Coordinates of C-alpha atoms and ligand atoms in Angstrom, one line a residue:
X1 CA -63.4 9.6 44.7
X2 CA -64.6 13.4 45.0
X3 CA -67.6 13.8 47.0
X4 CA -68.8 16.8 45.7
X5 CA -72.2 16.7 47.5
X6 CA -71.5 19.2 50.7
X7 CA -72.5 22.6 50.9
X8 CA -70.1 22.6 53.9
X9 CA -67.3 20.6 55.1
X10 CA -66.3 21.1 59.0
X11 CA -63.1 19.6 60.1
X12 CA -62.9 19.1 63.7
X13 CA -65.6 17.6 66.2
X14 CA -64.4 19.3 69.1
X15 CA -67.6 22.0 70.7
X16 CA -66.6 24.7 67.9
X17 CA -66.9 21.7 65.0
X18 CA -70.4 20.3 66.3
X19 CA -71.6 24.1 66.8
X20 CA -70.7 25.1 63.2
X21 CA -72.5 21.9 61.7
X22 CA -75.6 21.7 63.6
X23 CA -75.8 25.5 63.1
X24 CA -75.4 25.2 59.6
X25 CA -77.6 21.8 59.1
X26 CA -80.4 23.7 60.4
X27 CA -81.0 25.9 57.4
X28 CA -81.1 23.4 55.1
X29 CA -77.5 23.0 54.5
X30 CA -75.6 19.5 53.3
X31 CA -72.7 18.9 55.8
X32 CA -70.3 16.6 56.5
X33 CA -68.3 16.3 59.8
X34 CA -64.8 14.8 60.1
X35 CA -62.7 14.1 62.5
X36 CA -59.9 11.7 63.0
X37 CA -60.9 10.0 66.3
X38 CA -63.3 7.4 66.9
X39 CA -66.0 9.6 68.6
X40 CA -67.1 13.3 68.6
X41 CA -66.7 15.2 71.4
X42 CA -63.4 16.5 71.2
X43 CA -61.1 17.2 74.0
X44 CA -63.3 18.6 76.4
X45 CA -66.3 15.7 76.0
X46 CA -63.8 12.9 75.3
X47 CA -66.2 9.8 75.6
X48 CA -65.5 6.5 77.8
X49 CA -63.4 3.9 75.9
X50 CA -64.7 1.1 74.5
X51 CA -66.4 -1.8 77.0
X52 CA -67.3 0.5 79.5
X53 CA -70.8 0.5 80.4
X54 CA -72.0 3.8 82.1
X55 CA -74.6 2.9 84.8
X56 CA -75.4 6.4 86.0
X57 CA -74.2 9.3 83.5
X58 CA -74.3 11.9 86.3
X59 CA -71.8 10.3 88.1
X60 CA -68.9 11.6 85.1
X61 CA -70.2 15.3 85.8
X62 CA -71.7 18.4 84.0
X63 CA -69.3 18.1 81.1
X64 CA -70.2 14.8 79.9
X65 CA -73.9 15.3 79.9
X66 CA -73.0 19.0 78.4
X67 CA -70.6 16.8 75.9
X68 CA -73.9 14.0 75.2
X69 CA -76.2 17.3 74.3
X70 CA -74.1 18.5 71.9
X71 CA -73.3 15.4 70.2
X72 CA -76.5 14.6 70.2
X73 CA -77.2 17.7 68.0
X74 CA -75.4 16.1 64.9
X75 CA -78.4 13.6 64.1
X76 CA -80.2 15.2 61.9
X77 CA -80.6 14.1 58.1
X78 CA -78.6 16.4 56.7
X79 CA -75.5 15.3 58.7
X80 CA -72.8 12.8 57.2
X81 CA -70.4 11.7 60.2
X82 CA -67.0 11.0 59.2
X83 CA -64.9 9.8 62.4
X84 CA -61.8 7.8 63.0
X85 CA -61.2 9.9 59.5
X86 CA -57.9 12.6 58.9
X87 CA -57.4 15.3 56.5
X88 CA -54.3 15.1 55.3
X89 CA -54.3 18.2 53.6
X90 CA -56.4 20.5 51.9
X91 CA -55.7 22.0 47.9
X92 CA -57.7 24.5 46.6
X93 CA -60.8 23.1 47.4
X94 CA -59.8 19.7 48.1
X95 CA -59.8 18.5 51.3
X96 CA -58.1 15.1 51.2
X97 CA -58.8 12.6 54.3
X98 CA -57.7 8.8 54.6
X99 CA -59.5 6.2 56.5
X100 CA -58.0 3.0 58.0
X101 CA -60.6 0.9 56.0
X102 CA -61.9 3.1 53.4
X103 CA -58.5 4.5 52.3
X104 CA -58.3 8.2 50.7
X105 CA -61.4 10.2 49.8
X106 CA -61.6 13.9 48.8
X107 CA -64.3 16.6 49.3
X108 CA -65.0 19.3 47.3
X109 CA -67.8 21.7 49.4
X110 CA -68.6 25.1 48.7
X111 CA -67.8 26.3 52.3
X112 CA -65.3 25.3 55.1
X113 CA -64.8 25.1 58.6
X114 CA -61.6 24.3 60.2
X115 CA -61.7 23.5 63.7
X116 CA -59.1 21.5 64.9
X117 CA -58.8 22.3 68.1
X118 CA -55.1 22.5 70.8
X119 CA -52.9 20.3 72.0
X120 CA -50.5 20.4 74.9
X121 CA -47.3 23.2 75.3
X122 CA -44.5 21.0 74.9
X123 CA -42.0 21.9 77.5
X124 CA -37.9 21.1 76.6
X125 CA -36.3 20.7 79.9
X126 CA -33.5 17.7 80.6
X127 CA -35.2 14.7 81.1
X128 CA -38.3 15.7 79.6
X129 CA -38.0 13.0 77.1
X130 CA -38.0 10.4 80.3
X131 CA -41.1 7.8 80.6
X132 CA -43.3 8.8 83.0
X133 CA -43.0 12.5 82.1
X134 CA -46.8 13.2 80.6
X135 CA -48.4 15.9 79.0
X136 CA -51.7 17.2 81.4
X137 CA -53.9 16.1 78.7
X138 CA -52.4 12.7 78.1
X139 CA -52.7 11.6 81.7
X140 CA -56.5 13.0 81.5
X141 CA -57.2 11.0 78.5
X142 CA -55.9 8.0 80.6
X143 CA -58.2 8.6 83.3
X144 CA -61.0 10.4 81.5
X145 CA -61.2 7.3 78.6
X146 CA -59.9 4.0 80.2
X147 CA -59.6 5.3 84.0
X148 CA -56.9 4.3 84.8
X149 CA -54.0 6.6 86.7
X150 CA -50.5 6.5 85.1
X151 CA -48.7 6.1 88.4
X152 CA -48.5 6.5 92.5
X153 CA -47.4 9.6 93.3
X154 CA -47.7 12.5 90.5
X155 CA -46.0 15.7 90.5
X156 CA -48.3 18.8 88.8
X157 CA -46.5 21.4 87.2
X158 CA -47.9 23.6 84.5
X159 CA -49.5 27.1 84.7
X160 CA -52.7 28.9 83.9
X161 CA -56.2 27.9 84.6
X162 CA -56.0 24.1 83.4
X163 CA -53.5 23.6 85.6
X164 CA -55.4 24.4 88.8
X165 CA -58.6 22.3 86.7
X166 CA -56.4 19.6 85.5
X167 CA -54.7 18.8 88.7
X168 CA -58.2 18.8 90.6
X169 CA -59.4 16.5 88.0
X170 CA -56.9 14.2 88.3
X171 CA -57.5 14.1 91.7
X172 CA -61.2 13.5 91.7
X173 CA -60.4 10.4 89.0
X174 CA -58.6 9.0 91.8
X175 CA -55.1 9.9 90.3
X176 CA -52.5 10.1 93.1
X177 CA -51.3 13.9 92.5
X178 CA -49.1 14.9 95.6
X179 CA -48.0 18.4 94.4
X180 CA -48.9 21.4 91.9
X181 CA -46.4 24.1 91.2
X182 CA -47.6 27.1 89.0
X183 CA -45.1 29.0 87.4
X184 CA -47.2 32.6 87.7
X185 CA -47.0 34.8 90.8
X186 CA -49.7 34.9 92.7
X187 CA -52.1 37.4 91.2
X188 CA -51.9 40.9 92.0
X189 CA -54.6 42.7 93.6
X190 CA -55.2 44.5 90.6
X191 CA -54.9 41.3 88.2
X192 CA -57.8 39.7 90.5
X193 CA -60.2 42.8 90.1
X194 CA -59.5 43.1 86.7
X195 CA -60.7 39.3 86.5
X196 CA -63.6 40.3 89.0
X197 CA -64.7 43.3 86.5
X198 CA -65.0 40.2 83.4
X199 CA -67.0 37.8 85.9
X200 CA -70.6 38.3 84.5
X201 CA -71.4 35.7 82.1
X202 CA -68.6 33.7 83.3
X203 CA -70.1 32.4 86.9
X204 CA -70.3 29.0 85.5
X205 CA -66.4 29.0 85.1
X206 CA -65.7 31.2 88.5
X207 CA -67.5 28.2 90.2
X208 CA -65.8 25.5 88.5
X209 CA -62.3 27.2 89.7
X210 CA -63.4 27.4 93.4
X211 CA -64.4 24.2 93.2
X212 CA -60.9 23.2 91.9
X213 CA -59.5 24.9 94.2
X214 CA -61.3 23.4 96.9
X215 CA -60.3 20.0 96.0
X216 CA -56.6 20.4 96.2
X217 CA -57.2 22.0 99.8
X218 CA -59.6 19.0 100.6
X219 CA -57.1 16.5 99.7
X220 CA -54.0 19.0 101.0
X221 CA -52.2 19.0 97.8
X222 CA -50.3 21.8 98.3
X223 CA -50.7 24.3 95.1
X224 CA -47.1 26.9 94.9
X225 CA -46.6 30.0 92.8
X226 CA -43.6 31.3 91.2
X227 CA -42.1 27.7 91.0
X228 CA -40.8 25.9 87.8
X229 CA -40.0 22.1 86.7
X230 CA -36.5 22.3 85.7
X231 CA -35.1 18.8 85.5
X232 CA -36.9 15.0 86.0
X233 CA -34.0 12.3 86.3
X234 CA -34.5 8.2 87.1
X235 CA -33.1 5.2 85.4
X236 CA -35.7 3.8 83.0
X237 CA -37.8 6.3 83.8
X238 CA -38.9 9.3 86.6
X239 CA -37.6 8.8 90.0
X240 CA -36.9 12.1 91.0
X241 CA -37.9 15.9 89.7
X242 CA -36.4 19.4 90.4
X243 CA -38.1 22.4 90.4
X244 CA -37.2 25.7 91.2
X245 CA -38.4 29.6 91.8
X246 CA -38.6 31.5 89.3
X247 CA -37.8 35.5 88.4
X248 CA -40.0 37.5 86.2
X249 CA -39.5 36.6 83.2
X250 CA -39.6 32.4 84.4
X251 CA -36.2 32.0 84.5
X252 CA -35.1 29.8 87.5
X253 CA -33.2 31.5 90.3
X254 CA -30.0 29.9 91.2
X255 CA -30.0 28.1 95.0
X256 CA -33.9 27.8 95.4
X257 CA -33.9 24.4 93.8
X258 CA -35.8 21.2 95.6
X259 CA -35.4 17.8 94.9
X260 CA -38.9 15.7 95.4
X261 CA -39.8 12.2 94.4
X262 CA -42.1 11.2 92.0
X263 CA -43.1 8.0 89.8
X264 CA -44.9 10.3 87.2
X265 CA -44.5 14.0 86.2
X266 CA -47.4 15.7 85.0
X267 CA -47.3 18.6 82.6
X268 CA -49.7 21.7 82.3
X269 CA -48.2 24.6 80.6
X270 CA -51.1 25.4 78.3
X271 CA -52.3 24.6 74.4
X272 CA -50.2 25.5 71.3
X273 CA -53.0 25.7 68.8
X274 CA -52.9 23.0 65.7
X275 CA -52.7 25.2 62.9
X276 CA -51.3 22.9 60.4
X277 CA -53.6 23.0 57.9
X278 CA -54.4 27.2 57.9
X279 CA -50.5 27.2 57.2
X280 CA -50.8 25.0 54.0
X281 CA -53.6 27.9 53.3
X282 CA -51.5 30.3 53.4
X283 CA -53.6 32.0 56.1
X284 CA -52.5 35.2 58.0
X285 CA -51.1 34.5 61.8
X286 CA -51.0 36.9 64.8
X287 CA -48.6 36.3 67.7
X288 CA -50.2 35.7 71.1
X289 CA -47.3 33.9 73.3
X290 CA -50.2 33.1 76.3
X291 CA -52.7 32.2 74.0
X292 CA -50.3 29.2 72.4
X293 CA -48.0 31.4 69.8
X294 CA -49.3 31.9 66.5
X295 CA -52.7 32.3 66.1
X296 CA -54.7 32.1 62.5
X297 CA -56.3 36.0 61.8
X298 CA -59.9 36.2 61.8
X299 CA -62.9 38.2 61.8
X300 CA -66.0 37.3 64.4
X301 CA -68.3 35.3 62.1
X302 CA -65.2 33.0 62.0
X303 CA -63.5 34.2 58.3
X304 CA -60.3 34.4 57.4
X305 CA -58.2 35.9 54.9
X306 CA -56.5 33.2 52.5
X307 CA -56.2 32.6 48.7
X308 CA -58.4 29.4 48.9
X309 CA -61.0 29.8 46.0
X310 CA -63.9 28.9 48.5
X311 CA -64.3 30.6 52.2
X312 CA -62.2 29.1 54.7
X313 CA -63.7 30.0 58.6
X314 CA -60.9 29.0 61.3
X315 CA -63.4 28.6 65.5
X316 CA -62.2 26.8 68.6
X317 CA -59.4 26.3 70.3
X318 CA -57.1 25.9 66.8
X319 CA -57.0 29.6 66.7
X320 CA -56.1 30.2 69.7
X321 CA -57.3 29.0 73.0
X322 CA -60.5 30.4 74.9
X323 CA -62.1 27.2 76.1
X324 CA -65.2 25.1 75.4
X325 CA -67.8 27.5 75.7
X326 CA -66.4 30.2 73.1
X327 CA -65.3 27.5 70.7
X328 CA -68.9 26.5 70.7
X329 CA -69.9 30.4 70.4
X330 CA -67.4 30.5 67.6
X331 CA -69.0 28.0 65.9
X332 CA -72.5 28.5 65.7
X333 CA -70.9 32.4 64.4
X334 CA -69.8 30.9 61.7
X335 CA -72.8 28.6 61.2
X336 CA -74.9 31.5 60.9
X337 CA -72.6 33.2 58.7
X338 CA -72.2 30.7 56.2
X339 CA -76.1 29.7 56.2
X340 CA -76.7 33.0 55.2
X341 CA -73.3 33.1 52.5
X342 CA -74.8 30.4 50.4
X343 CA -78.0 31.7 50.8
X344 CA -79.9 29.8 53.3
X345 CA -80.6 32.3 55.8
X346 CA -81.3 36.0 55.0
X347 CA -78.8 38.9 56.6
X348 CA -81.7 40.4 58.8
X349 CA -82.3 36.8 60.3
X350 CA -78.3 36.0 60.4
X351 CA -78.0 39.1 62.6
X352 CA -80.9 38.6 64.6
X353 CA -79.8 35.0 65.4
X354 CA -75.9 36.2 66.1
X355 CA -76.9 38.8 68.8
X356 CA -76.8 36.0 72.0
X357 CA -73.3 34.3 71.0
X358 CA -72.0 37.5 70.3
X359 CA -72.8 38.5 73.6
X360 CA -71.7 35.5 75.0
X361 CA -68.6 35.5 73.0
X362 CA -67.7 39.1 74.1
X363 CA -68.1 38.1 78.0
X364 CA -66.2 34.8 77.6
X365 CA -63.3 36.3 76.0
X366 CA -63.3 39.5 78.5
X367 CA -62.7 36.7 80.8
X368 CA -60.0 35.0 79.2
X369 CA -58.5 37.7 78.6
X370 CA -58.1 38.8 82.1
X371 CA -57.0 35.2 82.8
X372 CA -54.5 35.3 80.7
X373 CA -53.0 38.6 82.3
X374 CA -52.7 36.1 85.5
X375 CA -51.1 33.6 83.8
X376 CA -49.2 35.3 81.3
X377 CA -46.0 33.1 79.8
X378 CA -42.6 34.3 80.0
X379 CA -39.6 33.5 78.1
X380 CA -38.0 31.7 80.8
X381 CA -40.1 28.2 79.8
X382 CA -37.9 28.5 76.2
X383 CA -34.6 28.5 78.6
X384 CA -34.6 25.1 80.2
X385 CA -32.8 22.5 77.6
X386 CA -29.1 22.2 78.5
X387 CA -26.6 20.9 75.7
X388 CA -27.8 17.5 76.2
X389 CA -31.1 17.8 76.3
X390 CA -33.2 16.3 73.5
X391 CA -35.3 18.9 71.6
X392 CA -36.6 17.4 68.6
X393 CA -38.0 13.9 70.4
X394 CA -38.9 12.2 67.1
X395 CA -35.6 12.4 65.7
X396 CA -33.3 12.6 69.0
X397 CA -31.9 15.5 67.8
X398 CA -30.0 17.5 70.8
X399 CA -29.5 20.8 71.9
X400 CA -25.6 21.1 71.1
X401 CA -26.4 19.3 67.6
X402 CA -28.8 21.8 66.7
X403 CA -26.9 24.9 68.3
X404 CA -24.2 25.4 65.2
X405 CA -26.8 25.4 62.5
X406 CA -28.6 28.2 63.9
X407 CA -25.6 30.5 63.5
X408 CA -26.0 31.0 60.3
X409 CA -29.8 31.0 59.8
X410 CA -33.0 32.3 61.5
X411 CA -34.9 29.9 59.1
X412 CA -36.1 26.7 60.4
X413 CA -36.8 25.1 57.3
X414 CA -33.0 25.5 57.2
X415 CA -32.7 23.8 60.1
X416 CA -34.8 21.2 59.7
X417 CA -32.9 20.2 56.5
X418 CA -29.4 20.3 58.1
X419 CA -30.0 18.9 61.7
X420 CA -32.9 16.7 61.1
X421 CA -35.3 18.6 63.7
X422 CA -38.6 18.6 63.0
X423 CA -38.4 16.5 60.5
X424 CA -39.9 13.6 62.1
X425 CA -43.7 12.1 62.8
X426 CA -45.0 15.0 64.8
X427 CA -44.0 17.4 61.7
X428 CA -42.1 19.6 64.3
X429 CA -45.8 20.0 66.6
X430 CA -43.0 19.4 69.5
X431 CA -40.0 21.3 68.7
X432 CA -40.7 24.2 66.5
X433 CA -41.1 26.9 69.3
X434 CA -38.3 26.0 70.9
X435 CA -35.8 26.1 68.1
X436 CA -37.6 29.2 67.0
X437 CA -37.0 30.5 70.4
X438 CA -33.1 29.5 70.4
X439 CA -32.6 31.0 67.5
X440 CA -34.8 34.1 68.8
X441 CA -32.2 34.6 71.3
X442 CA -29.3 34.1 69.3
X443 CA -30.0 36.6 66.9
X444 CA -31.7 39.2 69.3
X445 CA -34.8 38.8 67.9
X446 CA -38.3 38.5 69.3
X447 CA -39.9 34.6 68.6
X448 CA -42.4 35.9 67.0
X449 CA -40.3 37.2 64.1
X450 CA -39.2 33.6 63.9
X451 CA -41.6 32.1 61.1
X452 CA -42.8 28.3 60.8
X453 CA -41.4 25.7 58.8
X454 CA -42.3 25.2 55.3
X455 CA -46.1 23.2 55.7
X456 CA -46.1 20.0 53.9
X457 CA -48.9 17.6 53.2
X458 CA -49.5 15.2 54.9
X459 CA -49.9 17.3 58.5
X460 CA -50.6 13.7 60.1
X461 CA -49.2 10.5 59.5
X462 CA -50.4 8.2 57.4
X463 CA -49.3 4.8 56.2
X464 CA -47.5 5.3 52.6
X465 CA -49.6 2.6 50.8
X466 CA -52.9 5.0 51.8
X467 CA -51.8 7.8 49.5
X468 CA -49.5 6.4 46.9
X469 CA -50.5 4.7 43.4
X470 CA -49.6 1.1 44.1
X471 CA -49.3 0.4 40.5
X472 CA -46.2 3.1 39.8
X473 CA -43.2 1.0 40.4
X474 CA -39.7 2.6 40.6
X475 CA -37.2 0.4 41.1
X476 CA -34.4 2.4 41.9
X477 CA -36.0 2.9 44.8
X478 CA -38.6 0.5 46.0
X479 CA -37.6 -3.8 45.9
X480 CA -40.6 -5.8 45.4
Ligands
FAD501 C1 -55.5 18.0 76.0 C2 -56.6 19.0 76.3 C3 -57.4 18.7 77.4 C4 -58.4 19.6 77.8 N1 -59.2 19.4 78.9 C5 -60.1 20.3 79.2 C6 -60.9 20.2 80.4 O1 -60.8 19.2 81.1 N2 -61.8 21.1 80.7 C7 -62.0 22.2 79.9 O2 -62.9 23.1 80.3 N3 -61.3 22.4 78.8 C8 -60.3 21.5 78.5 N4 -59.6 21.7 77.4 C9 -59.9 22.9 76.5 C10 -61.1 22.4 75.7 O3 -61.0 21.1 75.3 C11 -61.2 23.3 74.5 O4 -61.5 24.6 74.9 C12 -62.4 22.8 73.6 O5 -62.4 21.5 73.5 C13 -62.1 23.5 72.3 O6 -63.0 22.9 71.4 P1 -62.6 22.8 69.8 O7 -63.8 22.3 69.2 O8 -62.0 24.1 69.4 O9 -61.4 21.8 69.8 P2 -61.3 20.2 70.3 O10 -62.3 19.9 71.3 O11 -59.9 20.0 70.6 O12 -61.7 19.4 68.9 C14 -60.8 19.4 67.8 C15 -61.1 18.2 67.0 O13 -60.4 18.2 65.8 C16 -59.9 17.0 65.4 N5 -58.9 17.1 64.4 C17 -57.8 17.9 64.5 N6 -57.0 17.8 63.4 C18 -57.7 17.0 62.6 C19 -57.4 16.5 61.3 N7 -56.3 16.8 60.6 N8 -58.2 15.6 60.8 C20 -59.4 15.2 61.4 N9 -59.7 15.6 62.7 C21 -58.8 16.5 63.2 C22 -59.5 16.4 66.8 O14 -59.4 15.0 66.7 C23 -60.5 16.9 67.7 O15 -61.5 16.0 68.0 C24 -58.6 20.8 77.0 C25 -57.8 21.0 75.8 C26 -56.8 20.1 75.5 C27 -55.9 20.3 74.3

């Protein structure tokens, strides 16, 4: 079925998603909303799992009654809600989703928003692959969504601003985190004026840092610089991790290693943003190693530059990460812009309207930008992985077996097809930078001359009998 109805189609439901819809529903404009989990919200304002009854919403803090506003926002007529619904992939202008129960259906707007938000910086390092090592944002799901703590005594180590908030989180969800190491120096006096200068506009976040901060030194957690995870070992799962200083460019100096123990190992590093679907676009990429890698070119209404026969704006996180509130700045950009593309909205009104999130964008990413100068990542975090070590995790494909292929080819399509990595569910989400970065270094060449793999449809997985014609048979290949 085509449901060619929409003026606008948003994928994502994340701050920038619900920004760009309720924007754009409110001049008059037909939108639908999809996103593939079973609530909106996105990361930041994941809601309470099923059964939970919540007696006293204060009690879960300022971002889930900031989260309940803004989901609120997306009941008005003009809304359809898609959730628990995926794109698989978008074709001219097709976007094709599937639903558990209602199988595939396509859209066919005039306008669209892709926000799909981050997820977590994989980090290769041996034992990575161990149970009990978790991504930041996996362990907050658990204790965010069905509160419950993944284990007794959790090592922190990440870097960057979400590993000071995730860590105090944790802690205030009554997760047992014993430890944080942060792989950054400790900032420079001149990196801490620079993020004094950016402050204004941005007291809500300063605040929320101290307050962090104060946590750890409430609970004396003790919080190191200059420190990297270099190895988690156990039998069946963590027992034991290993970190270690680090130089300049993160690379672990020889001799300064410590051996702690630890039933869980939590991972910060920062967001790679998910920019499956621009790729299938054809959309142009900058290179912005702090800000997750490759991140989709844009102007500031949200626009980018791709072949697609209708315009395709790229907010939020998914094009690189600056947090909640300039995703939802991002999005309401856009909102504006395409009310007043498809005629809704006149230009005078479009830039009258613009003025505040402009502003607010401008001071948000001023700040973020000077964060990022704290927390800048280094090549060292590509250097960890031994012979051994797994890299590609969906198709436990190993250092040493992926180490001859890259001789002869800087292409990782290449190397998908001869070694098997990234070929696997995650569609190389996991291993890409890394095997981009190995072959970065063997070649003398930046990572960022490295290019992606080849995008394929689908960019999640879905079950084969979703998407295929059930009544083509082939037997060569299938047996009834
Ligand atoms: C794991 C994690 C935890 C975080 N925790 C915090 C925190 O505690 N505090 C904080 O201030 N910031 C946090 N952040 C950052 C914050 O969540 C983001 O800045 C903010 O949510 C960005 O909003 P967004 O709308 O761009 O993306 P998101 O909020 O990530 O929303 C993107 C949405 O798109 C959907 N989606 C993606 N691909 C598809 C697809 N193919 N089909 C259908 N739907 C799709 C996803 O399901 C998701 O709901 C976190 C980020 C991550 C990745």
């Amino acid at each position: 079925m085509i449901d060619s109805q929409f003026d606008l189609v948003v994928i994502g439901g994340g701050p920038a998603g619900i920004a760009a819809t309720s924007t754009a529903a409110s001049f008059g404009l037909k939108v639908a909303i999809i996103d593939e989990r079973a609530t909106f919200g996105g990361q930041i304002f994941k809601r309470l799992g099923e059964g939970f009854a919540i007696q006293s919403p204060d009690d879960l803090g300022k971002d889930y009654a900031r989260g309940a506003r803004l989901i609120d926002e997306l009941d008005q007529p003009r809304i359809s809600k898609f959730t628990a619904t995926t794109v698989l992939t978008i074709e001219a202008n097709q976007i094709i989703t599937s639903h558990p129960v209602e199988g595939v259906r396509s859209f066919n707007p005039k306008a669209l928003v892709i926000a799909p938000g981050a997820y977590d910086r994989p980090v290769v390092f041996p034992g990575w692959t161990l149970p009990g090592v978790m991504t930041a944002g996996a362990v907050q799901t658990l204790v965010k969504t069905q509160q419950i703590s993944p284990g007794k005594r959790i090592f922190f180590a990440g870097s960057g601003p979400l590993a000071l908030a995730f860590s105090a989180q944790l802690i205030k969800y009554g997760a047992p985190v014993f430890k944080v190491i942060e792989s950054a120096p400790f900032p420079s006096p001149a990196k801490l004026l620079g993020l004094l200068s950016s402050v204004n506009g941005n007291w809500d976040l300063a605040g929320d840092a101290l307050r962090y901060r104060s946590t750890l030194l409430s609970k004396r957690v003790p919080f190191h610089y200059g420190r990297i995870i270099i190895k988690a070992e156990g039998s069946g799962r963590v027992e034991e991790v290993t970190h270690a200083r680090v130089d300049r460019d993160w690379n672990p100096i020889p001799g300064t290693e410590v051996v702690e123990s630890a039933d869980t190992l939590c991972l910060g590093y920062g967001f790679f943003p998910s920019h499956e679907l621009f790729r299938l676009l054809d959309c142009n990429f900058d290179y912005d190693e702090t800000r997750g890698g490759f991140t989709v070119a844009k102007d500031h209404w949200g626009l980018t530059e791709s072949s697609s026969p209708i315009p395709i704006y790229a907010v939020g996180d998914g094009t690189g990460v600056t947090g909640s509130y300039s995703a939802e700045a991002q999005g309401r950009l856009a909102g504006l812009h395409i009310a007043n593309h498809l005629g809704s909205l006149s230009t005078t009104e479009r830039d009258t309207q613009s003025k505040g999130f402009l502003k607010e964008l401008n001071q948000r990413n001023k700040f973020q930008r000077a964060i990022n100068k704290m927390f800048e990542v280094k090549q060292g975090i590509y250097q960890l992985a031994d012979a051994n070590t797994v890299i590609c995790r969906c198709e436990s494909v190993k250092a040493k077996e992926i180490d001859p292929v890259i001789d002869s080819t800087c292409d990782l399509s290449v190397v998908k097809s001869y070694s098997r990595a990234g070929m696997g569910l995650c569609q190389a989400r996991n291993c890409q930078r890394q095997i981009a970065a190995m072959i970065a270094k063997r070649h003398d060449r930046s990572i960022s001359e490295i290019n992606f793999q080849t995008p394929r449809m689908p960019v999640k997985p879905v079950e084969i009998g979703k998407i295929a014609d059930p009544s083509i048979r082939e037997e060569k290949y299938f047996i009834q």
